[in-house]
Amino acid sequence: MNKELIIDAGLSEVNIALLEDKDLVELNKEKSNNNFSVGDIYLGRVKKIMPGLNAAFVDVGYEKDAFLHYLDLGPQVNSLNKLLKLSLTGKPDVPTIGDMEPEPDIEKTGKITSVLTQNQQVLIQIAKEPISTKGPRVSSEISFAGRYLVLVPFSTRVSVSQKIKSVEERNRLKRLITSIKPRNFGVIIRTVAENKKVADLDADLRNLTAKWDAVIAKLPGAKAPQRILSEIDRTTAILRDLLNESFNNIHVNDAGIYEEIKAYIKTIAPDKVEIVKLFKGKVPIFEHFGIDKQIKNSFGKIITIKSGVYLIIEHTEALHVIDVNSGHRVNSEISQEMNALAVNLEAAAEIARQLRLRDMGGIIVVDFIDMHEGGNRRKLYQKLKEEMAKDHAKHTILPPSKFGLVQITRQRVRPEMNVQILEKCPACGGTGEIKPSIIHIDQIENNIRYLIHDQNEPYIKINLHPFVYSYLVHGFPSIRMKWYFKFKRWIRLTPMPSYHFLEYHFFNKVDDEIKM
């Protein structure tokens, strides 16, 4: 599969589009001032303990307190809290994590009141970004994700991704990592580590332990709430998680980000450096690669597929609902059952793409066209599972019910991507009403009077609709000629077919628009 990453860097945000075989499948908007990204590590202060919820609310500097549940504390939270307390003192003889004797694991069914107290400072990591009216969700089970490994301080486990099927390879990786990992660190071996050399894994492990050292180094003298370590930006995170042999090109329109990406790829995949390309075209990068058009076609309430099949996507507070409609796609030569199967299979592929593209999370209910044969419902279920296998977010799909409904749950860690594709009507400004056309010419004349008498503009040009242009220049004496006698100034008029009927704009001698 041909994968391309297109990066559009602006002043306030970076837009990242992932294309698979030229189709837009993921769109990310990374704001430059986003201080609560997934993976960021904060020193927070416990504001309130809720025994009924077995959770605590933690002040991390966001307008809403972060939510920390007992199950997100991690079994070794007491060891973390002990090291944090020693580190905050700033004394030089603070033991390293490798020198410490771990505290006993907390009970899985314990109470949060036995672990945390009000106003206590805690080291936590953002697990879910603020969404809607909710603050971030956090965890005190810190982890650092790398290219091949995930490092978990105060753990002793070495686990291997279940997607690595070979028993020999699983055993090799487990033996290798167990022999090189530092004391009191656990490691999760990611799928991309399969068949990798010792040097690659060791370099990744050293990089992750350096991040932990950076966290500890920033703790002396720190005061909550304070960000201790920021996760790598979204661009680098996508590269870290997705870069593989099918990643063909990375196009970026900013020289600074271009150099950063090249430097990052040099550390994780030196043979891939040449795929990074600096875009220098005159048209916007998203327009050049056809992404703007795909965005307009892929967001909104109604999504039309090329064959005429269309989806209706509705959002509620509790769940997302997707309705599949056959549109004008009907093949009279085959049965209604087979028509329904063909439509449903086509819709399944688009639904999987939409979930990734919009980053829809929570509960999704899809109303497919009814099929009576169990075999066809199994084909649909298999197709949906195959398409969703490309999705990196955790998800669960239930088989179609007898009513044709499919229920999907998908992990939500960020706010859903929402792009407004409807444009405000330039004639009415979105109100559905326009000014009386009978006074249109009077308004133009009033503006001319203001520019000549009050602003002393020596040159005035007006761009306007061809119909209005004809009305102003025809007849004797024409309205434009009357303006000349009245204002002692010749008003230049230019017909613009692209303008709506009542649209007009004033310009000066250097063709800069005069804002009214």
Coordinates of C-alpha atoms in Angstrom, one line a residue:
M1 CA 0.0 0.0 0.0
N2 CA 1.3 3.5 -0.9
K3 CA 1.3 5.7 2.1
E4 CA 2.0 9.5 1.9
L5 CA 2.1 12.1 4.7
I6 CA 1.3 15.7 3.7
I7 CA 2.1 18.3 6.2
D8 CA 0.8 21.9 6.0
A9 CA 2.5 24.1 8.5
G10 CA 0.8 27.4 9.4
L11 CA 1.5 30.0 12.1
S12 CA -1.0 28.7 14.7
E13 CA -1.4 25.0 13.7
V14 CA 0.0 22.2 11.7
N15 CA -2.4 20.1 9.5
I16 CA -1.3 16.6 8.8
A17 CA -3.0 14.4 6.2
L18 CA -2.3 10.7 5.7
L19 CA -3.0 9.3 2.3
E20 CA -3.3 5.6 1.5
D21 CA -3.2 5.0 -2.3
K22 CA -4.1 8.7 -2.7
D23 CA -7.2 8.4 -0.5
L24 CA -7.4 10.6 2.6
V25 CA -7.7 8.3 5.7
E26 CA -6.5 10.5 8.6
L27 CA -6.5 14.2 9.2
N28 CA -4.8 15.7 12.3
K29 CA -4.8 19.4 13.4
E30 CA -2.0 20.1 15.8
K31 CA -2.3 23.5 17.5
S32 CA 1.0 25.1 18.5
N33 CA -0.4 26.0 21.9
N34 CA -1.8 22.5 22.8
N35 CA -0.5 21.9 26.3
F36 CA -2.6 18.8 27.1
S37 CA -1.6 16.3 24.5
V38 CA -1.8 12.5 25.1
G39 CA 1.5 11.4 26.7
D40 CA 2.4 14.8 28.3
I41 CA 3.7 14.4 31.9
Y42 CA 2.5 16.8 34.6
L43 CA 3.2 17.5 38.2
G44 CA -0.4 17.9 39.5
R45 CA -2.0 18.6 42.9
V46 CA -4.9 16.5 44.2
K47 CA -7.8 19.0 44.5
K48 CA -10.6 16.7 45.6
I49 CA -11.0 13.0 46.5
M50 CA -14.3 11.3 45.6
P51 CA -14.6 8.1 47.6
G52 CA -18.0 7.3 45.9
L53 CA -16.3 7.3 42.4
N54 CA -13.1 5.8 43.9
A55 CA -11.3 8.6 42.0
A56 CA -9.6 12.0 42.5
F57 CA -9.7 15.3 40.7
V58 CA -6.2 16.7 40.0
D59 CA -5.2 20.3 39.2
V60 CA -2.9 20.2 36.2
G61 CA -3.4 23.9 35.1
Y62 CA -6.4 23.3 32.8
E63 CA -9.7 25.1 33.4
K64 CA -11.3 21.8 34.4
D65 CA -9.5 19.4 36.9
A66 CA -8.2 16.2 35.5
F67 CA -9.9 12.9 36.4
L68 CA -7.7 10.2 38.0
H69 CA -9.4 6.8 38.7
Y70 CA -8.1 4.3 41.2
L71 CA -7.6 1.8 38.4
D72 CA -5.4 4.3 36.6
L73 CA -3.0 4.7 39.5
G74 CA -0.9 1.7 38.5
P75 CA 0.2 -1.1 40.9
Q76 CA 3.4 0.7 41.8
V77 CA 2.0 4.1 42.5
N78 CA 3.4 4.1 46.0
S79 CA 6.9 3.6 44.7
L80 CA 6.4 6.5 42.2
N81 CA 5.0 8.7 45.0
K82 CA 8.0 7.9 47.2
L83 CA 10.5 8.8 44.5
L84 CA 8.6 12.0 43.7
K85 CA 8.6 13.1 47.3
L86 CA 12.3 12.6 47.6
S87 CA 13.0 14.3 44.2
L88 CA 11.0 17.4 45.0
T89 CA 13.2 18.1 48.0
G90 CA 16.1 18.8 45.7
K91 CA 18.6 17.0 47.9
P92 CA 21.7 15.6 46.1
D93 CA 21.5 12.1 47.6
V94 CA 18.1 11.1 46.1
P95 CA 18.3 7.4 45.0
T96 CA 17.8 6.5 41.3
I97 CA 15.0 4.2 40.3
G98 CA 17.4 1.4 39.9
D99 CA 18.7 1.7 43.5
M100 CA 15.2 1.7 45.1
E101 CA 13.4 -1.2 46.5
P102 CA 9.9 -1.2 45.1
E103 CA 7.0 -0.8 47.5
P104 CA 4.3 -3.6 47.5
D105 CA 1.7 -3.4 44.8
I106 CA -1.6 -1.7 45.7
E107 CA -4.7 -3.9 45.9
K108 CA -6.7 -4.1 42.7
T109 CA -9.9 -3.6 44.8
G110 CA -8.5 -1.0 47.1
K111 CA -9.7 2.5 47.9
I112 CA -8.2 5.7 46.6
T113 CA -8.3 7.3 50.0
S114 CA -5.6 4.8 51.1
V115 CA -3.2 6.0 48.4
L116 CA -3.8 9.7 47.9
T117 CA -4.6 12.7 50.2
Q118 CA -5.9 16.1 49.4
N119 CA -3.3 18.7 48.3
Q120 CA -0.8 15.9 47.6
Q121 CA 1.5 16.4 44.6
V122 CA 1.3 13.6 42.1
L123 CA 3.2 12.8 38.9
I124 CA 0.7 12.0 36.2
Q125 CA 0.4 11.5 32.4
I126 CA -2.3 12.6 30.1
A127 CA -4.3 9.5 28.9
K128 CA -7.1 11.4 27.2
E129 CA -7.2 15.0 26.0
P130 CA -9.9 17.4 27.2
I131 CA -13.1 16.7 25.2
S132 CA -16.2 18.9 25.2
T133 CA -17.0 19.9 28.8
K134 CA -14.7 17.3 30.4
G135 CA -11.2 17.9 31.6
P136 CA -8.3 15.5 30.7
R137 CA -8.2 12.0 32.0
V138 CA -4.9 11.1 33.5
S139 CA -2.9 8.1 34.8
S140 CA -0.1 7.8 37.2
E141 CA 1.2 4.6 35.5
I142 CA 3.8 6.5 33.5
S143 CA 5.0 5.1 30.1
F144 CA 7.2 6.3 27.3
A145 CA 6.5 5.1 23.8
G146 CA 9.4 4.6 21.3
R147 CA 9.7 3.2 17.8
Y148 CA 10.1 -0.4 18.9
L149 CA 9.5 -0.4 22.7
V150 CA 7.3 1.1 25.4
L151 CA 9.2 1.7 28.7
V152 CA 7.2 1.5 32.0
P153 CA 9.0 2.7 35.1
F154 CA 8.5 0.7 38.3
S155 CA 7.4 -2.4 36.4
T156 CA 9.3 -5.7 36.0
R157 CA 7.3 -7.3 33.2
V158 CA 8.5 -7.8 29.7
S159 CA 5.6 -8.4 27.3
V160 CA 5.5 -8.9 23.6
S161 CA 2.8 -7.6 21.1
Q162 CA 0.3 -10.3 20.4
K163 CA 0.5 -9.4 16.7
I164 CA 4.0 -11.1 16.6
K165 CA 2.9 -14.7 16.0
S166 CA 6.2 -16.5 15.7
V167 CA 7.0 -18.3 19.0
E168 CA 10.7 -18.3 18.3
E169 CA 10.7 -14.5 17.6
R170 CA 8.7 -13.8 20.7
N171 CA 11.1 -15.7 22.8
R172 CA 14.1 -14.1 21.1
L173 CA 12.8 -10.6 21.8
K174 CA 11.8 -11.4 25.4
R175 CA 15.3 -12.8 26.2
L176 CA 17.0 -9.9 24.5
I177 CA 15.1 -7.2 26.2
T178 CA 15.3 -8.9 29.6
S179 CA 19.1 -9.0 29.4
I180 CA 19.5 -5.3 28.5
K181 CA 16.7 -3.5 30.3
P182 CA 17.6 -1.5 33.5
R183 CA 16.4 -2.6 36.9
N184 CA 12.9 -1.6 38.0
F185 CA 11.8 -0.9 34.4
G186 CA 9.2 -2.9 32.5
V187 CA 9.1 -3.0 28.7
I188 CA 6.4 -3.7 26.1
I189 CA 7.8 -4.8 22.8
R190 CA 5.9 -3.3 19.9
T191 CA 4.9 -5.1 16.6
V192 CA 7.5 -3.2 14.5
A193 CA 10.3 -4.7 16.7
E194 CA 9.9 -8.1 14.9
N195 CA 13.2 -9.3 13.4
K196 CA 15.0 -6.1 14.4
K197 CA 18.7 -6.1 15.4
V198 CA 20.0 -5.8 19.0
A199 CA 21.5 -2.4 18.2
D200 CA 18.2 -0.9 17.0
L201 CA 16.4 -2.1 20.2
D202 CA 19.2 -1.0 22.5
A203 CA 19.3 2.5 20.9
D204 CA 15.5 2.8 21.4
L205 CA 15.7 1.7 25.0
R206 CA 18.5 4.2 25.8
N207 CA 16.4 7.0 24.2
L208 CA 13.4 6.1 26.4
T209 CA 15.5 5.8 29.6
A210 CA 16.9 9.3 28.8
K211 CA 13.3 10.6 28.8
W212 CA 12.8 9.2 32.3
D213 CA 16.0 10.8 33.4
A214 CA 14.8 14.2 32.0
V215 CA 11.6 13.9 34.0
I216 CA 13.5 13.2 37.3
A217 CA 16.0 16.1 36.5
K218 CA 13.1 18.6 36.3
L219 CA 11.4 17.7 39.5
P220 CA 13.7 19.4 42.1
G221 CA 12.0 22.7 43.0
A222 CA 9.0 22.1 40.7
K223 CA 5.6 23.3 41.9
A224 CA 2.2 21.9 40.9
P225 CA 0.6 22.4 38.5
Q226 CA 3.5 22.2 36.0
R227 CA 4.2 20.4 32.8
I228 CA 7.3 18.3 33.3
L229 CA 7.8 16.7 29.9
S230 CA 5.9 17.2 26.6
E231 CA 5.1 14.3 24.3
I232 CA 6.7 14.5 20.9
D233 CA 4.4 16.5 18.5
R234 CA 1.7 14.8 16.4
T235 CA 3.8 14.7 13.2
T236 CA 6.6 12.8 14.9
A237 CA 4.2 10.5 16.7
I238 CA 2.6 9.6 13.4
L239 CA 6.0 8.9 11.9
R240 CA 7.0 6.8 15.0
D241 CA 3.8 4.7 14.8
L242 CA 3.3 4.4 11.1
L243 CA 6.6 4.6 9.3
N244 CA 7.3 1.3 7.5
E245 CA 8.3 0.0 4.1
S246 CA 5.1 1.2 2.5
F247 CA 5.6 4.8 3.5
N248 CA 6.7 6.3 0.2
N249 CA 6.7 10.1 0.6
I250 CA 6.5 12.8 3.2
H251 CA 5.8 16.2 1.8
V252 CA 6.1 19.3 4.0
N253 CA 5.9 23.0 3.2
D254 CA 8.0 24.4 6.1
A255 CA 11.8 24.3 6.0
G256 CA 12.1 24.0 9.8
I257 CA 9.7 21.0 10.2
Y258 CA 11.4 19.5 7.1
E259 CA 14.8 19.5 8.9
E260 CA 13.2 18.2 12.1
I261 CA 11.6 15.3 10.4
K262 CA 14.8 14.4 8.5
A263 CA 16.7 14.4 11.7
Y264 CA 14.1 12.2 13.4
I265 CA 14.0 9.7 10.5
K266 CA 17.8 9.6 10.5
T267 CA 17.6 8.2 14.0
I268 CA 14.9 5.6 13.5
A269 CA 15.3 4.6 9.8
P270 CA 18.4 6.1 8.1
D271 CA 17.5 4.4 4.8
K272 CA 14.3 6.4 4.6
V273 CA 15.7 9.9 4.8
E274 CA 15.2 10.5 1.0
I275 CA 11.4 10.2 1.2
V276 CA 11.2 13.5 3.0
K277 CA 10.6 16.3 0.5
L278 CA 10.3 20.0 0.9
F279 CA 7.3 21.4 -1.1
K280 CA 8.0 24.7 -2.8
G281 CA 5.0 25.0 -5.1
K282 CA 3.1 28.3 -5.5
V283 CA -0.4 26.8 -4.8
P284 CA -1.2 25.6 -1.2
I285 CA 0.2 22.1 -0.5
F286 CA -3.3 20.6 0.4
E287 CA -4.7 22.0 -2.8
H288 CA -1.8 20.6 -4.9
F289 CA -2.3 17.1 -3.6
G290 CA -6.1 17.3 -3.9
I291 CA -6.6 17.1 -0.1
D292 CA -8.8 20.2 0.1
K293 CA -11.3 18.6 -2.3
Q294 CA -11.3 15.3 -0.4
I295 CA -11.9 17.1 2.9
K296 CA -15.0 18.9 1.4
N297 CA -16.3 15.5 0.2
S298 CA -15.5 13.6 3.4
F299 CA -17.0 15.8 6.1
G300 CA -20.5 16.9 6.8
K301 CA -23.8 15.1 7.5
I302 CA -24.2 13.3 4.1
I303 CA -21.3 11.4 2.5
T304 CA -21.7 10.3 -1.1
I305 CA -19.7 7.3 -2.4
K306 CA -18.9 7.3 -6.2
S307 CA -21.3 4.5 -7.0
G308 CA -24.3 6.6 -5.7
V309 CA -24.4 4.9 -2.3
Y310 CA -24.5 7.5 0.5
L311 CA -24.1 7.6 4.3
I312 CA -25.9 9.9 6.8
I313 CA -23.8 10.5 9.9
E314 CA -25.5 11.9 13.0
H315 CA -23.8 12.8 16.3
T316 CA -25.4 12.8 19.7
E317 CA -23.9 13.2 23.2
A318 CA -24.2 9.4 23.8
L319 CA -23.3 7.9 20.5
H320 CA -22.8 8.2 16.7
V321 CA -25.4 6.9 14.3
I322 CA -24.6 6.0 10.6
D323 CA -27.3 5.2 8.2
V324 CA -26.5 3.4 4.9
N325 CA -28.6 4.2 1.8
S326 CA -28.4 2.6 -1.6
G327 CA -29.2 5.9 -3.5
H328 CA -29.6 5.2 -7.2
R329 CA -27.4 2.1 -7.2
V330 CA -29.8 -0.7 -8.1
N331 CA -28.8 -3.5 -10.4
S332 CA -32.0 -5.0 -11.8
E333 CA -30.3 -8.1 -13.0
I334 CA -29.6 -9.4 -9.5
S335 CA -31.8 -10.0 -6.6
Q336 CA -32.6 -7.5 -3.9
E337 CA -30.6 -9.6 -1.4
M338 CA -27.4 -9.4 -3.5
N339 CA -28.0 -5.7 -4.2
A340 CA -28.2 -5.1 -0.5
L341 CA -24.9 -7.1 0.1
A342 CA -23.1 -5.1 -2.6
V343 CA -24.2 -1.8 -1.2
N344 CA -23.3 -2.9 2.4
L345 CA -19.8 -4.1 1.5
E346 CA -19.1 -0.8 -0.3
A347 CA -20.4 1.2 2.6
A348 CA -18.4 -0.8 5.1
A349 CA -15.1 0.3 3.5
E350 CA -16.2 3.9 3.6
I351 CA -17.4 3.7 7.2
A352 CA -14.0 2.3 8.3
R353 CA -12.3 5.2 6.6
Q354 CA -14.7 7.8 8.1
L355 CA -14.1 6.5 11.6
R356 CA -10.3 7.0 11.2
L357 CA -10.7 10.3 9.3
R358 CA -13.0 11.9 11.9
D359 CA -11.4 10.1 14.8
M360 CA -14.9 9.1 16.0
G361 CA -14.9 7.4 19.4
G362 CA -17.3 5.9 21.9
I363 CA -20.3 3.9 20.6
I364 CA -21.1 3.9 16.9
V365 CA -24.3 2.2 15.6
V366 CA -24.5 1.5 11.9
D367 CA -27.8 0.8 10.2
F368 CA -27.0 -1.3 7.2
I369 CA -29.5 -2.3 4.6
D370 CA -31.4 -5.4 5.8
M371 CA -30.1 -8.8 4.6
H372 CA -32.1 -12.0 5.3
E373 CA -29.4 -14.6 4.7
G374 CA -27.0 -15.3 7.6
G375 CA -24.1 -16.0 5.2
N376 CA -24.4 -12.5 3.7
R377 CA -24.4 -11.0 7.2
R378 CA -21.2 -12.9 8.0
K379 CA -19.6 -11.6 4.8
L380 CA -20.4 -8.0 5.8
Y381 CA -19.0 -8.6 9.3
Q382 CA -15.8 -10.0 7.9
K383 CA -15.4 -7.1 5.4
L384 CA -15.9 -4.6 8.2
K385 CA -13.3 -6.4 10.4
E386 CA -10.8 -6.4 7.5
E387 CA -11.2 -2.7 6.8
M388 CA -11.1 -1.8 10.5
A389 CA -7.9 -3.8 10.9
K390 CA -6.0 -0.8 9.4
D391 CA -7.2 1.4 12.3
H392 CA -4.6 1.8 15.1
A393 CA -7.2 2.8 17.7
K394 CA -8.6 0.0 19.9
H395 CA -12.0 -1.1 18.7
T396 CA -14.6 -3.8 19.1
I397 CA -17.1 -4.8 16.4
L398 CA -20.2 -6.9 17.1
P399 CA -21.8 -9.0 14.4
P400 CA -24.9 -7.6 12.6
S401 CA -28.1 -8.1 14.4
K402 CA -31.2 -9.4 12.7
F403 CA -32.3 -5.8 12.3
G404 CA -29.1 -5.0 10.3
L405 CA -27.5 -3.0 13.1
V406 CA -23.8 -3.2 13.7
Q407 CA -22.4 -1.9 17.0
I408 CA -18.8 -0.6 17.2
T409 CA -16.9 0.8 20.1
R410 CA -13.8 2.7 19.3
Q411 CA -11.2 4.2 21.7
R412 CA -11.5 8.0 22.0
V413 CA -8.4 9.9 23.3
R414 CA -8.8 13.1 21.4
P415 CA -11.7 15.4 20.5
E416 CA -13.4 14.3 17.3
M417 CA -12.1 15.9 14.1
N418 CA -14.8 18.2 12.8
V419 CA -14.4 20.3 9.7
Q420 CA -17.1 22.8 8.7
I421 CA -17.7 22.3 5.0
L422 CA -20.8 24.5 4.6
E423 CA -19.9 28.0 3.6
K424 CA -21.8 31.1 4.6
C425 CA -23.8 32.7 1.8
P426 CA -21.9 35.8 0.6
A427 CA -25.2 37.5 -0.4
C428 CA -27.2 37.1 2.9
G429 CA -24.4 36.4 5.4
G430 CA -26.2 33.2 6.5
T431 CA -29.4 35.0 7.5
G432 CA -31.5 34.0 4.5
E433 CA -32.4 37.6 3.9
I434 CA -30.7 40.4 1.8
K435 CA -30.9 44.1 1.8
P436 CA -33.6 45.7 -0.5
S437 CA -32.2 45.8 -4.0
I438 CA -34.0 49.1 -4.7
I439 CA -31.5 50.9 -2.4
H440 CA -28.4 49.1 -3.8
I441 CA -27.3 52.0 -6.0
D442 CA -27.9 54.5 -3.3
Q443 CA -25.6 52.5 -1.0
I444 CA -22.8 52.5 -3.6
E445 CA -23.2 56.2 -4.1
N446 CA -23.1 56.9 -0.3
N447 CA -19.8 55.0 -0.2
I448 CA -18.4 56.9 -3.1
R449 CA -19.3 60.2 -1.3
Y450 CA -17.6 59.0 1.9
L451 CA -14.4 58.0 0.0
I452 CA -14.1 61.2 -1.9
H453 CA -15.3 63.8 0.6
D454 CA -14.1 62.2 3.9
Q455 CA -11.2 60.0 2.9
N456 CA -10.0 62.2 -0.1
E457 CA -9.4 59.1 -2.3
P458 CA -7.9 60.3 -5.6
Y459 CA -8.7 57.1 -7.5
I460 CA -11.7 54.8 -7.1
K461 CA -12.5 51.6 -9.0
I462 CA -15.5 49.4 -8.2
N463 CA -15.8 45.7 -9.1
L464 CA -19.4 44.6 -9.3
H465 CA -21.9 42.2 -11.0
P466 CA -22.3 42.6 -14.8
F467 CA -26.0 43.3 -14.5
V468 CA -25.4 46.2 -12.1
Y469 CA -22.5 47.4 -14.3
S470 CA -24.8 47.5 -17.3
Y471 CA -27.4 49.4 -15.3
L472 CA -24.8 52.1 -14.2
V473 CA -23.2 52.7 -17.7
H474 CA -26.1 52.5 -20.1
G475 CA -28.4 55.4 -21.1
F476 CA -27.8 59.1 -21.5
P477 CA -26.9 60.5 -19.1
S478 CA -25.9 57.2 -17.4
I479 CA -25.7 57.0 -13.6
R480 CA -21.9 56.9 -13.8
M481 CA -21.9 60.2 -15.8
K482 CA -24.2 61.7 -13.2
W483 CA -21.6 60.7 -10.5
Y484 CA -18.9 62.5 -12.5
F485 CA -20.9 65.7 -12.6
K486 CA -21.7 65.4 -8.9
F487 CA -18.3 64.4 -7.5
K488 CA -16.0 65.8 -10.2
R489 CA -14.2 62.4 -10.3
W490 CA -14.4 59.6 -12.9
I491 CA -15.5 56.3 -11.2
R492 CA -14.0 53.3 -12.9
L493 CA -16.3 50.2 -13.1
T494 CA -15.3 46.6 -13.7
P495 CA -17.9 43.8 -14.3
M496 CA -17.1 40.6 -12.4
P497 CA -19.1 37.5 -13.5
S498 CA -18.0 35.6 -10.4
Y499 CA -19.7 38.1 -8.0
H500 CA -23.2 37.5 -6.7
F501 CA -25.9 40.0 -7.8
L502 CA -25.5 42.5 -4.9
E503 CA -21.8 42.2 -4.3
Y504 CA -19.3 45.0 -4.9
H505 CA -15.9 46.0 -3.7
F506 CA -13.9 49.3 -3.9
F507 CA -10.2 49.4 -5.0
N508 CA -7.5 52.1 -5.0
K509 CA -4.9 52.9 -7.7
V510 CA -2.5 50.1 -6.8
D511 CA -5.5 47.7 -6.8
D512 CA -5.7 47.2 -3.0
E513 CA -9.2 46.7 -1.7
I514 CA -10.6 49.7 0.2
K515 CA -12.4 48.1 3.2
M516 CA -15.7 49.8 3.9

